Short mmCIF file of C-alpha atoms in Angstrom, two decimals:
data_model
loop_
_atom_site.label_atom_id
_atom_site.label_comp_id
_atom_site.label_asym_id
_atom_site.label_seq_id
_atom_site.Cartn_x
_atom_site.Cartn_y
_atom_site.Cartn_z
CA MET A 1 -105.11 127.84 37.11
CA ALA A 2 -102.03 126.13 38.61
CA ALA A 3 -98.90 128.15 39.43
CA SER A 4 -95.78 127.48 37.31
CA LYS A 5 -93.48 124.56 38.54
CA SER A 6 -90.10 125.61 39.91
CA VAL A 7 -88.49 122.43 38.57
CA ILE A 8 -89.27 121.04 35.12
CA ASN A 9 -89.12 117.43 34.13
CA VAL A 10 -87.78 116.66 30.75
CA ALA A 11 -87.88 113.38 28.96
CA ALA A 12 -84.67 112.82 27.05
CA LEU A 13 -84.93 110.52 23.94
CA CYS A 14 -82.05 109.27 21.85
CA GLY A 15 -82.62 108.30 18.16
CA SER A 16 -79.42 105.94 18.24
CA LEU A 17 -79.70 102.73 20.11
CA ARG A 18 -75.92 102.27 20.23
CA SER A 19 -74.69 102.85 23.92
CA ALA A 20 -71.49 104.46 22.72
CA SER A 21 -73.21 106.92 20.04
CA PHE A 22 -72.32 110.48 20.28
CA ASN A 23 -75.93 111.35 20.50
CA ARG A 24 -76.29 109.14 23.62
CA GLY A 25 -73.27 110.90 24.97
CA LEU A 26 -75.03 114.24 24.35
CA ILE A 27 -77.82 112.99 26.54
CA ARG A 28 -75.55 111.82 29.42
CA SER A 29 -73.93 115.33 29.33
CA ALA A 30 -77.26 116.94 29.39
CA MET A 31 -78.30 114.90 32.38
CA LYS A 32 -75.14 115.77 34.21
CA LEU A 33 -75.56 119.49 33.30
CA SER A 34 -79.02 119.48 34.64
CA LYS A 35 -77.71 118.28 38.03
CA GLU A 36 -74.71 120.64 38.30
CA ALA A 37 -75.40 123.79 36.27
CA ILE A 38 -79.04 124.10 35.36
CA GLU A 39 -81.14 125.01 38.57
CA GLY A 40 -84.77 123.82 38.18
CA MET A 41 -84.51 121.04 35.54
CA GLU A 42 -84.42 117.34 35.95
CA ILE A 43 -83.70 115.21 32.81
CA GLU A 44 -84.91 111.54 32.70
CA TYR A 45 -83.53 109.36 30.01
CA VAL A 46 -86.32 107.51 28.16
CA ASP A 47 -85.22 104.16 26.54
CA ILE A 48 -86.96 103.69 23.28
CA SER A 49 -85.22 100.45 22.53
CA PRO A 50 -88.12 98.11 23.99
CA LEU A 51 -90.75 99.63 21.65
CA SER A 52 -91.87 97.11 19.21
CA LEU A 53 -92.37 98.27 15.47
CA LEU A 54 -95.54 100.20 15.17
CA ASN A 55 -98.45 97.98 14.55
CA THR A 56 -102.00 98.84 15.63
CA ASP A 57 -102.88 95.18 15.64
CA LEU A 58 -100.89 95.16 19.02
CA ILE A 59 -103.45 97.62 20.52
CA VAL A 60 -106.04 95.15 22.03
CA GLY A 61 -109.17 96.51 23.57
CA GLY A 62 -108.00 99.98 23.45
CA LYS A 63 -104.65 99.00 25.36
CA PHE A 64 -101.22 99.48 24.12
CA PRO A 65 -98.64 96.84 24.69
CA PRO A 66 -96.88 97.27 28.12
CA ALA A 67 -93.73 98.72 26.88
CA VAL A 68 -95.60 101.21 24.63
CA GLU A 69 -97.99 102.27 27.58
CA ALA A 70 -94.90 102.76 29.95
CA PHE A 71 -93.21 104.84 27.30
CA ARG A 72 -96.47 107.00 26.52
CA GLN A 73 -96.76 107.69 30.21
CA GLN A 74 -93.14 108.91 30.46
CA ILE A 75 -93.91 111.35 27.78
CA LEU A 76 -97.26 112.43 29.07
CA LYS A 77 -95.81 113.13 32.62
CA ALA A 78 -92.85 115.29 31.13
CA ASP A 79 -92.96 118.87 31.11
CA GLY A 80 -90.71 119.09 28.00
CA VAL A 81 -88.71 116.85 25.71
CA LEU A 82 -85.03 116.75 24.61
CA PHE A 83 -84.24 114.86 21.58
CA ALA A 84 -80.83 113.60 20.46
CA THR A 85 -81.29 112.77 16.98
CA ALA A 86 -79.12 110.55 15.02
CA GLU A 87 -79.19 111.19 11.25
CA ASN A 88 -79.75 108.33 8.91
CA ASN A 89 -80.15 108.96 5.09
CA PHE A 90 -80.77 112.69 5.76
CA SER A 91 -83.62 111.96 8.29
CA VAL A 92 -84.38 110.86 11.72
CA SER A 93 -83.52 107.27 12.75
CA ALA A 94 -85.91 104.51 12.35
CA PRO A 95 -86.13 103.86 16.18
CA LEU A 96 -86.89 107.54 16.94
CA LYS A 97 -89.65 107.68 14.17
CA ASN A 98 -91.09 104.56 15.68
CA ALA A 99 -91.23 106.23 19.18
CA LEU A 100 -92.78 109.50 17.74
CA ASP A 101 -95.45 107.49 15.98
CA TRP A 102 -96.33 105.24 19.09
CA ALA A 103 -96.84 108.40 21.28
CA SER A 104 -98.83 110.15 18.61
CA ILE A 105 -101.72 107.77 18.51
CA ALA A 106 -104.76 109.28 20.21
CA PRO A 107 -104.53 110.80 22.57
CA ASN A 108 -101.32 112.45 21.32
CA ALA A 109 -98.74 112.36 24.19
CA TRP A 110 -96.67 115.07 22.34
CA ALA A 111 -99.33 117.63 22.19
CA ASP A 112 -98.31 121.12 23.37
CA LYS A 113 -94.89 119.82 24.76
CA PRO A 114 -92.00 122.26 24.45
CA ALA A 115 -88.98 120.45 22.93
CA ALA A 116 -85.32 121.07 22.15
CA ILE A 117 -83.17 119.08 19.55
CA ILE A 118 -79.48 118.48 19.83
CA SER A 119 -77.47 116.27 17.47
CA ALA A 120 -73.96 115.03 16.48
CA GLY A 121 -72.79 113.34 13.40
CA GLY A 122 -70.64 113.98 10.33
CA THR A 123 -70.67 116.59 7.78
CA PHE A 124 -73.87 118.28 8.81
CA GLY A 125 -73.77 117.30 12.46
CA GLY A 126 -77.18 115.73 12.32
CA GLY A 127 -78.61 118.95 11.05
CA LEU A 128 -80.79 117.49 8.36
CA SER A 129 -82.41 115.13 10.79
CA GLN A 130 -83.10 118.00 12.98
CA LEU A 131 -84.93 119.69 10.04
CA HIS A 132 -86.99 116.61 9.42
CA LEU A 133 -87.90 116.25 13.15
CA ARG A 134 -89.00 119.77 13.25
CA GLN A 135 -91.29 118.98 10.11
CA ILE A 136 -92.70 115.86 11.88
CA GLY A 137 -93.13 118.00 15.15
CA VAL A 138 -95.47 120.42 13.39
CA TYR A 139 -98.12 117.66 12.87
CA LEU A 140 -97.32 116.34 16.27
CA ASP A 141 -98.08 119.82 17.97
CA LEU A 142 -94.55 119.91 19.43
CA HIS A 143 -93.10 123.28 20.12
CA PHE A 144 -89.34 123.56 19.39
CA VAL A 145 -86.92 126.00 20.94
CA ASN A 146 -85.62 127.79 17.79
CA LYS A 147 -82.43 129.19 19.32
CA PRO A 148 -79.82 128.31 20.11
CA HIS A 149 -79.37 125.80 17.41
CA PHE A 150 -77.13 122.84 18.41
CA ASN A 151 -75.55 120.26 16.19
CA VAL A 152 -72.06 119.36 16.20
CA ASN A 153 -69.57 117.72 13.63
CA ALA A 154 -68.25 115.02 15.82
CA PHE A 155 -65.36 114.33 13.50
CA GLN A 156 -63.91 117.94 13.22
CA PRO A 157 -61.07 118.97 15.38
CA PRO A 158 -60.64 119.36 18.15
CA PRO A 159 -61.97 115.98 19.40
CA LYS A 160 -65.41 116.35 20.90
CA PHE A 161 -66.05 112.79 22.03
CA ASP A 162 -63.97 110.04 23.76
CA SER A 163 -64.03 106.45 22.55
CA ASP A 164 -67.05 105.69 24.86
CA GLY A 165 -69.13 108.53 23.16
CA ASN A 166 -68.67 110.87 26.10
CA LEU A 167 -68.73 114.50 25.33
CA ILE A 168 -65.36 116.00 26.25
CA ASP A 169 -65.11 119.30 24.51
CA GLU A 170 -65.73 122.32 26.88
CA ALA A 171 -66.99 124.66 24.23
CA THR A 172 -69.58 122.15 22.94
CA MET A 173 -70.53 121.54 26.65
CA GLU A 174 -71.19 125.25 26.99
CA SER A 175 -73.37 125.37 23.92
CA LEU A 176 -75.29 122.16 25.19
CA LYS A 177 -75.80 124.13 28.52
CA GLN A 178 -77.13 127.07 26.56
CA VAL A 179 -79.71 124.92 24.76
CA LEU A 180 -80.82 123.35 28.21
CA GLN A 181 -81.37 126.88 29.66
CA ALA A 182 -83.30 127.81 26.61
CA LEU A 183 -85.50 124.82 26.96
CA ARG A 184 -86.15 125.51 30.68
CA THR A 185 -87.00 128.99 29.99
CA PHE A 186 -89.22 128.21 27.14
CA THR A 187 -90.89 125.44 29.20
CA LEU A 188 -91.80 127.85 31.97
CA ARG A 189 -93.17 130.37 29.51
CA LEU A 190 -95.32 127.89 27.95
CA GLN A 191 -96.99 126.64 31.31
CA PRO A 192 -100.10 127.95 32.50
CA LYS A 193 -99.80 130.77 35.04
#
């Protein structure tokens, strides 16, 4: 069996396509933290905006559309996944659900991947979308970090984000760092020894 990797590669997906979204800001902050404060973790942002709506008619001769295949390969090569989930109507956003569905087509790219969820939003801070993502993840064979739990009410004082969606609150940044450390530890624990 292979030895555990000292550096884990994490694919980061944001359920919001808006560039100044708070959830996109969480991903940017996670990427910065991984470089500055989390030894042994590299986070790569995976853009889900090029994915067409799921339509299996687009799979021709067993081949996925190029953007879908590139996306699937990014997920397959990742050691773990970081989801920043926007909340739409008490659930995950349509773009994120679409990405989850495309990568789940056999062979399931999500299978046995450790994952963590972060979210920012209104009253519940995206908490209901996290719950739904965990339910979806059961079927996809994703293994989520249970604690620490991270969701932030972006509108409650003190200010958490600037006008460009960048995380500016130090306490929230520290909580995000704890999630990343937990994801690294969990990922290493799940890797073959």
